[in-house]
Tab-separated table of C-alpha atoms and ligand atoms in Angstrom:
chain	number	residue	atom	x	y	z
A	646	UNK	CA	0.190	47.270	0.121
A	647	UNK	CA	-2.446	45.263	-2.507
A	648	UNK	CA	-3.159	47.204	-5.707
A	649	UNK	CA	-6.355	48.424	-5.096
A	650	UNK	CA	-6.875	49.709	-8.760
A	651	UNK	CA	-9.859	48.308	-9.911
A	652	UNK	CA	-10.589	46.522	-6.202
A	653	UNK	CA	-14.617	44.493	-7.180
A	654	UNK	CA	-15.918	43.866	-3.739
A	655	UNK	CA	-17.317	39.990	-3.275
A	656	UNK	CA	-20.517	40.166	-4.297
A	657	UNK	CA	-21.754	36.344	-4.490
A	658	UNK	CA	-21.360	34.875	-0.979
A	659	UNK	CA	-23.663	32.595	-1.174
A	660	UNK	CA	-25.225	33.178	1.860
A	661	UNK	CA	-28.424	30.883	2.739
A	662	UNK	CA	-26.588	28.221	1.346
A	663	UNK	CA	-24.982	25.538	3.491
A	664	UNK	CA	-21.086	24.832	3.057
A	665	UNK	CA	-20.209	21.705	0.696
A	666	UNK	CA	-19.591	19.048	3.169
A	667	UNK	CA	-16.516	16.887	1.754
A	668	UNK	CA	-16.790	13.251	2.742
A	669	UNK	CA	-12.949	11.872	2.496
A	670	UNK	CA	-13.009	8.866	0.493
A	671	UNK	CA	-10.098	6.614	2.617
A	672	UNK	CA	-12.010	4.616	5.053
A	673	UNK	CA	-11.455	5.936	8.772
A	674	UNK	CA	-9.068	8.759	7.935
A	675	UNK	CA	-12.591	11.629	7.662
A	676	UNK	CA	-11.200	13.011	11.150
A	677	UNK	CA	-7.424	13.064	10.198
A	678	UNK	CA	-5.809	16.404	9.283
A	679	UNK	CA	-4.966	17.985	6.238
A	680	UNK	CA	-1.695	16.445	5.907
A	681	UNK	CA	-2.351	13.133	6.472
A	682	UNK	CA	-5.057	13.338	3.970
A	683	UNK	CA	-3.019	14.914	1.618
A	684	UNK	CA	-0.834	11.618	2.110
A	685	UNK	CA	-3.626	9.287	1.687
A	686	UNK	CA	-4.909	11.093	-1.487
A	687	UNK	CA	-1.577	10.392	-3.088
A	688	UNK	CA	-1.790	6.673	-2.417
A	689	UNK	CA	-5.898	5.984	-2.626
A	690	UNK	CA	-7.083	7.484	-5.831
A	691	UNK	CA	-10.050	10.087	-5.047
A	692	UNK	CA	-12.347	9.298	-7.624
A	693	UNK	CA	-12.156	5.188	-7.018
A	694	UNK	CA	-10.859	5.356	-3.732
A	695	UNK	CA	-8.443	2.429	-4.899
A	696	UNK	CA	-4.840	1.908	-4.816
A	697	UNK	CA	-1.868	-0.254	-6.731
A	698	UNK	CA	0.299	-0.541	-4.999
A	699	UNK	CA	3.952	-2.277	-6.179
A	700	UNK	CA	5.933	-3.917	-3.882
A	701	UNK	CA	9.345	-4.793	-4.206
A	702	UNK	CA	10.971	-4.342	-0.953
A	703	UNK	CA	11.579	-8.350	-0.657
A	704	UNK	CA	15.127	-7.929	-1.019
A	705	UNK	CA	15.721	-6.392	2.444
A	706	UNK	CA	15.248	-10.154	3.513
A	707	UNK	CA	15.206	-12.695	0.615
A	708	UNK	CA	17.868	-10.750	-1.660
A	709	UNK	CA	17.637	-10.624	-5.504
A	710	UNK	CA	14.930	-13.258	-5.840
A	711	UNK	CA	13.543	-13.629	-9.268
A	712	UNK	CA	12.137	-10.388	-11.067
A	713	UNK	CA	14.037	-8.035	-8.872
A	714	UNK	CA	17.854	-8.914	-9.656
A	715	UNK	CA	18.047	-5.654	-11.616
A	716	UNK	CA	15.374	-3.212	-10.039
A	717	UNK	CA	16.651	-0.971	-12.672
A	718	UNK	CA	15.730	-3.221	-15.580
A	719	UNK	CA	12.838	-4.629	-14.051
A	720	UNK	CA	11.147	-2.213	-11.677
A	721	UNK	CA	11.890	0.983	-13.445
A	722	UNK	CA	10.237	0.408	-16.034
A	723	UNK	CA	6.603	-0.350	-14.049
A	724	UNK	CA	6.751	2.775	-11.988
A	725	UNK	CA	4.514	4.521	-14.735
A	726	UNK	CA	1.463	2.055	-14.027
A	727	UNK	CA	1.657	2.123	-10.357
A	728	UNK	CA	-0.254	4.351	-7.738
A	729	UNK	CA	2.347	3.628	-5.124
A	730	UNK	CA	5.782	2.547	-4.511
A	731	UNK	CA	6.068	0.183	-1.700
A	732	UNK	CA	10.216	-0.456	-0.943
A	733	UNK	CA	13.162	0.250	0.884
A	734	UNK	CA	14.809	3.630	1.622
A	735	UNK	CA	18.337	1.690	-0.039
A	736	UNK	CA	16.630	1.168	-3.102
A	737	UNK	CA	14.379	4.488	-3.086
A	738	UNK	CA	17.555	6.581	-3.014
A	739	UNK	CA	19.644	3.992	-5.132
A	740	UNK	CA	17.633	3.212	-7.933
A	741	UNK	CA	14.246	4.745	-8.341
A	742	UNK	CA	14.426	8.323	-10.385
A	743	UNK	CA	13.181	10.924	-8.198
A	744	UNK	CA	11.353	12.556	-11.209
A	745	UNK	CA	9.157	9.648	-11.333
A	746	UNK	CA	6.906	11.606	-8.289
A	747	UNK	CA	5.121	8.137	-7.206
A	748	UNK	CA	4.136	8.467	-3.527
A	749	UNK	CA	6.395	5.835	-2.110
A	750	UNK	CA	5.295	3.893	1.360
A	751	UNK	CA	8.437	3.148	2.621
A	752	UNK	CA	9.122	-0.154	4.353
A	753	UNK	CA	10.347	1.317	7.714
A	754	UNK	CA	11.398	-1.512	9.757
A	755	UNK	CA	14.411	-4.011	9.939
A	756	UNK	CA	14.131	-7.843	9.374
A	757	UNK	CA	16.454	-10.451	8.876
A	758	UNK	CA	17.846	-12.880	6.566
A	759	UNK	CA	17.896	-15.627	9.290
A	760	UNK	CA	14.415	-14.903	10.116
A	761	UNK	CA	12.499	-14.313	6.876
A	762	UNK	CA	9.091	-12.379	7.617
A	763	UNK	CA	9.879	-12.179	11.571
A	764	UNK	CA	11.550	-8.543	12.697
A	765	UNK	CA	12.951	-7.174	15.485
A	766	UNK	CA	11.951	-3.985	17.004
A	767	UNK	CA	14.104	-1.719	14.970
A	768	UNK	CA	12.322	1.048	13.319
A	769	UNK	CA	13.904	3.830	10.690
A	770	UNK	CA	14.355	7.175	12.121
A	771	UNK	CA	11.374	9.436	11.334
A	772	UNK	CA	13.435	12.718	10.318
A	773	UNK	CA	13.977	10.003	6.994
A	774	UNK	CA	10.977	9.389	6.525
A	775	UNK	CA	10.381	13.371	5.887
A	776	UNK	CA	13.475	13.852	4.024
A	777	UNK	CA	13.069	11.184	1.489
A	778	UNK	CA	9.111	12.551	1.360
A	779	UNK	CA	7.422	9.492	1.727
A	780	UNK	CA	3.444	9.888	1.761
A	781	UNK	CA	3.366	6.502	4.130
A	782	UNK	CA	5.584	3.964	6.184
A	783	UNK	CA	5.407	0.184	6.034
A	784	UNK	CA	6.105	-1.771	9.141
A	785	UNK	CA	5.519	-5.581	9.552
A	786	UNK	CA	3.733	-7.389	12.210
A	787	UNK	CA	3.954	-10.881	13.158
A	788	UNK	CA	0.890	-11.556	15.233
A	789	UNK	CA	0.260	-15.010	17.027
A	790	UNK	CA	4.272	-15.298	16.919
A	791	UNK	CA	5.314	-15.764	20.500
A	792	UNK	CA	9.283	-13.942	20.050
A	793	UNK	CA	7.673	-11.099	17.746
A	794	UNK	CA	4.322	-9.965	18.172
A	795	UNK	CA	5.351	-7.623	21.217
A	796	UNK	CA	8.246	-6.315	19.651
A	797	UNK	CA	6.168	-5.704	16.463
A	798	UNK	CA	3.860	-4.168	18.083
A	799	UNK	CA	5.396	-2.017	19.505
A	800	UNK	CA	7.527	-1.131	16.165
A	801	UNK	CA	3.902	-0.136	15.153
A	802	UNK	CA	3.045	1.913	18.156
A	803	UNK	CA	5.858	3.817	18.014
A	804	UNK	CA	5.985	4.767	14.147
A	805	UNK	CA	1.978	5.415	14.726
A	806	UNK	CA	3.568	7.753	17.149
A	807	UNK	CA	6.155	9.429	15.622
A	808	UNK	CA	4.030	9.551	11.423
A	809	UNK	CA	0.920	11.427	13.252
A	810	UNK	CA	3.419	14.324	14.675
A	811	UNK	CA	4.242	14.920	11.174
A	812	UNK	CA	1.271	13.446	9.532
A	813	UNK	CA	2.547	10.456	8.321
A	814	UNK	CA	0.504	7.665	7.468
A	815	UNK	CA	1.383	3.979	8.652
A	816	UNK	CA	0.996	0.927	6.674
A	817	UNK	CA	0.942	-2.206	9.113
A	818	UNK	CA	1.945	-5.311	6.673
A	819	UNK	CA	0.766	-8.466	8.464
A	820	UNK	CA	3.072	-11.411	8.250
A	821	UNK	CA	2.056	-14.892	8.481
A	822	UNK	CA	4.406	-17.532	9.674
A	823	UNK	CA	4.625	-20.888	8.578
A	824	UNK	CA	2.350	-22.119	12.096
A	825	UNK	CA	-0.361	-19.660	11.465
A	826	UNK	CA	-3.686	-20.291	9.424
A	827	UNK	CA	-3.954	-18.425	6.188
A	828	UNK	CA	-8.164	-17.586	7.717
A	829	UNK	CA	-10.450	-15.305	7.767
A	830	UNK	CA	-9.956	-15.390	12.266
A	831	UNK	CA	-6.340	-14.944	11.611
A	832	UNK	CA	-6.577	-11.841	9.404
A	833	UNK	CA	-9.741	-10.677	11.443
A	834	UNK	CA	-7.260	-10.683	14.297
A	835	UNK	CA	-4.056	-9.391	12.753
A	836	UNK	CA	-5.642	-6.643	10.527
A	837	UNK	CA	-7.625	-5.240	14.061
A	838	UNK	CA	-4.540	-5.558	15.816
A	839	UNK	CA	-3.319	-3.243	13.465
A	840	UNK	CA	-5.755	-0.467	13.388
A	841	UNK	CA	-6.556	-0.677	16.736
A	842	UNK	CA	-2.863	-0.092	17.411
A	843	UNK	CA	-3.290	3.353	15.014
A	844	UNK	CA	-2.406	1.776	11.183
A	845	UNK	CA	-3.921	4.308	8.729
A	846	UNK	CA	-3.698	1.120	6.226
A	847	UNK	CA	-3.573	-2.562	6.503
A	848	UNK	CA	-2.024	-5.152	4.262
A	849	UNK	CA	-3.181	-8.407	4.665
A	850	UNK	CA	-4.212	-11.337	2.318
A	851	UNK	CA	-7.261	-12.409	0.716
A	852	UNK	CA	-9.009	-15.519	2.316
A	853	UNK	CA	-12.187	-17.189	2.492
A	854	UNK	CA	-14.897	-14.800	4.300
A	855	UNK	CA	-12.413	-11.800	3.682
A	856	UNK	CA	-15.827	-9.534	3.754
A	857	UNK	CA	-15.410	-9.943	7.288
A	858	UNK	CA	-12.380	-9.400	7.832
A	859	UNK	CA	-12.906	-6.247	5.444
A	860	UNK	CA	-15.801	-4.786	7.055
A	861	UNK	CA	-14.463	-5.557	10.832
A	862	UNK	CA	-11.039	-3.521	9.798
A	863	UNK	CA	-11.863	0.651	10.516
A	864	UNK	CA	-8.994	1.395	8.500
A	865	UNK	CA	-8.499	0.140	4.289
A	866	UNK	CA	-7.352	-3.043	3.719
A	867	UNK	CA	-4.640	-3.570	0.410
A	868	UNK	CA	-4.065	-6.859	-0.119
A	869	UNK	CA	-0.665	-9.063	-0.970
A	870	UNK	CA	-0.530	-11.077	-3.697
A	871	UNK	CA	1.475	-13.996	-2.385
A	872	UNK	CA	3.204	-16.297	-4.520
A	873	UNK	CA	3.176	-16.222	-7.737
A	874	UNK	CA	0.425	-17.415	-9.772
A	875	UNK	CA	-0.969	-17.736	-13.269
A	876	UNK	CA	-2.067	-14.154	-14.238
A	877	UNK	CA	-5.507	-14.990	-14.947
A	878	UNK	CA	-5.588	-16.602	-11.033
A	879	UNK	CA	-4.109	-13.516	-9.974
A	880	UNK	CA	-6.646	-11.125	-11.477
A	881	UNK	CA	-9.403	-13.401	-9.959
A	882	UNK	CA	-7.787	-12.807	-6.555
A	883	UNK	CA	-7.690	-9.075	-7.037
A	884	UNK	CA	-11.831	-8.929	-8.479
A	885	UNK	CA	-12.554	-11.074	-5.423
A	886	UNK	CA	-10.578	-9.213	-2.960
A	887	UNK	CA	-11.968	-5.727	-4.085
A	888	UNK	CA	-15.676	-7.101	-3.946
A	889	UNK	CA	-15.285	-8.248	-0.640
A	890	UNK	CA	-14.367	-5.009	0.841
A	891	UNK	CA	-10.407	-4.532	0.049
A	892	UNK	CA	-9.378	-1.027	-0.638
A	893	UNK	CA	-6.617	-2.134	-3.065
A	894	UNK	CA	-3.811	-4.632	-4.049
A	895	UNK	CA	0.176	-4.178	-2.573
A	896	UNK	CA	1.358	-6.658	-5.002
A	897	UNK	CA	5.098	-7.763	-5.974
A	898	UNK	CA	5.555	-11.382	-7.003
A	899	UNK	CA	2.276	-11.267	-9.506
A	900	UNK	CA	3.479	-8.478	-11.178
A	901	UNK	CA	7.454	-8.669	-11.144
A	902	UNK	CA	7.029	-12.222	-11.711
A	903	UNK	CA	5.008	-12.441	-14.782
A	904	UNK	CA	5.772	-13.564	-18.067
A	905	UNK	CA	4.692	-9.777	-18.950
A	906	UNK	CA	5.079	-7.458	-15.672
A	907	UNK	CA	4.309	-4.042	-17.480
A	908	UNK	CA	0.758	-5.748	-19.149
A	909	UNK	CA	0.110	-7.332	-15.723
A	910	UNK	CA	0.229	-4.407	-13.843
A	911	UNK	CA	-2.342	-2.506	-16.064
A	912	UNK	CA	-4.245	-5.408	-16.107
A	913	UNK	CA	-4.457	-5.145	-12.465
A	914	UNK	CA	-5.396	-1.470	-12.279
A	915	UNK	CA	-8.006	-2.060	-14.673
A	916	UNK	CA	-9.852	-4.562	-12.282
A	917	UNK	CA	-9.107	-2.596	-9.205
A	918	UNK	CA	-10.017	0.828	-10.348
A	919	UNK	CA	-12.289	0.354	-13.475
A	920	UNK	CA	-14.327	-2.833	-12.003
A	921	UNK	CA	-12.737	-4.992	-14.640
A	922	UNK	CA	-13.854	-8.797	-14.625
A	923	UNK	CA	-11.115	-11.189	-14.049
A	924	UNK	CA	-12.129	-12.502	-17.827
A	925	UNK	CA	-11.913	-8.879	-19.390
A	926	UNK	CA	-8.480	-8.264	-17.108
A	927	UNK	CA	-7.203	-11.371	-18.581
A	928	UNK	CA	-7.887	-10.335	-22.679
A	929	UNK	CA	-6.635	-6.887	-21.466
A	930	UNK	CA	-3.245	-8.905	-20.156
A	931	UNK	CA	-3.325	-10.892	-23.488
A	932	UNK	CA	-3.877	-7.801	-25.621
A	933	UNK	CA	-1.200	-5.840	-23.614
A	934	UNK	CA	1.672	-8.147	-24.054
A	935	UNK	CA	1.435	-8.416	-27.745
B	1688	5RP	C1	6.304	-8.767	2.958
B	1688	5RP	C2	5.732	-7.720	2.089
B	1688	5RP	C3	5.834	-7.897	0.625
B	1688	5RP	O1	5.982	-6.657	0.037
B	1688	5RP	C4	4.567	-8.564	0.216
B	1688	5RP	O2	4.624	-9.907	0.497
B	1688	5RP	C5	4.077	-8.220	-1.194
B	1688	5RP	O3	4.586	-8.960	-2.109
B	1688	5RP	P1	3.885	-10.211	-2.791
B	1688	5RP	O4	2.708	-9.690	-3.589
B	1688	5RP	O5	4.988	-10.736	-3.627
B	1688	5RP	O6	3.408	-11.147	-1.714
B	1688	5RP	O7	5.180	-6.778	2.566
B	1688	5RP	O8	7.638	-8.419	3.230
């Protein structure tokens, strides 16, 4: 039984007054439930609605390219400034400290050395998704490729399928092979092809007219920062891609790549979240990696 000593009854109830009504601030998720939220809050910042995400799951296909030969050296270190971890469960349980409590978007799919970029349809088995506690999983998708799409696709479908039982959001990462146009009808295409098909996020890359592609996607876009370029190009792509509509940046080689990773990074995050210029991220960088 409750101790009832000194019991007040409610006395303000507020009655006459309507209930709060809480808008969600991740695009298309307002009539997901609680848990999936509660994922999505860990990646997209509430009070920007934002993300930075790392990525640095290219060694599942390219192995230890430049910047992530020792994650430990390299990575670790970079986890502080990041909203997100985006990587793979062998280097999750290998390398990262659990202590660092990062949400972590877990690249969920198999590819290929032979292959780079293209997968097949093999997809991770959800009860490890829950035990390693990811708050989202990755899973690529090579539209317009005639031997993957379907099978992507259907990689997709299936971990759309098995993340909402548990409330699991699903990142769909759109790869572009060597035949396809880096445009805005490309990503128009591949990013719907992904939320139609139940992605709670969409990685994609910036482009000409990517306000279209931004405002025709239901779900938030992050975008990739490709190859590497100078830092102050970089920052311009991130400005850019968050005026046009993006909802964040998944980047790896920009920021692992740099002649200064850990004063890229917060460079970044200062033009995604804070609304930064490119030439104010840029003396940040500079002032950083003094
Ligand atoms: C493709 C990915 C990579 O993580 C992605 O390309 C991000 O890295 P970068 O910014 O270096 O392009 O999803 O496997």
């Amino acid at each position: 039984m409750a101790d009832l000593d000194d019991l007040r009854d409610g006395m303000n109830f507020g009655v006459g007054v309507s209930s709060v009504s809480q808008d969600f601030h991740v695009k298309g998720a307002a009539h997901q439930p609680w848990g999936m939220k509660d994922r999505l809050s860990r990646i997209f910042n509430p009070n920007t609605g934002k993300t930075v995400m790392l990525a640095f799951d290219h060694g599942f296909i390219m192995g230890p390219t430049s910047g992530l030969e020792r994650i430990d050296l390299n990575i670790v270190p970079l986890v502080e400034y990041a909203d997100c971890l985006m990587c793979t469960r062998g280097i999750l349980q290998a390398i990262i400290p659990p202590n660092t409590n990062k949400p972590v978007c877990l690249r969920s799919d198999a590819g290929t050395s032979i292959l780079t970029e293209l997968n097949d349809n093999v997809l991770m088995d959800i009860e490890d998704a829950i035990r390693l506690n990811v708050s989202a999983m990755a899973i690529m998708l090579s539209i317009g490729d005639p031997l993957y799409e379907a099978k992507t696709v259907a990689n997709l479908y299936r971990a759309v399928d098995l993340g909402s039982r548990h409330n699991i959001p699903v990142m769909g990462v759109t790869a572009v092979g060597k035949q396809m146009a880096r445009d805005a009808r490309y990503f128009g295409l591949a990013t719907r092809i992904c939320a139609e098909n139940g992605a709670n996020i969409v990685k994609s890359y910036y482009c000409e007219g990517f306000e279209n592609v931004a405002a025709a996607c239901p779900v938030p876009i992050v975008i990739a920062g490709g190859k590497k370029l100078p830092e102050k190009e970089a920052l311009e792509m991130c400005y850019n891609a968050i005026n046009d509509g993006a909802a964040g940046v998944d980047m790896g080689r920009n920021v692992f790549q740099s002649t200064s990773p850990a004063a890229m990074i917060q460079a970044v995050h200062a033009v995604v979240h804070d609304g930064l210029t490119p030439e104010q991220g840029f003396e940040l960088f500079n002032d950083l990696k003094k």
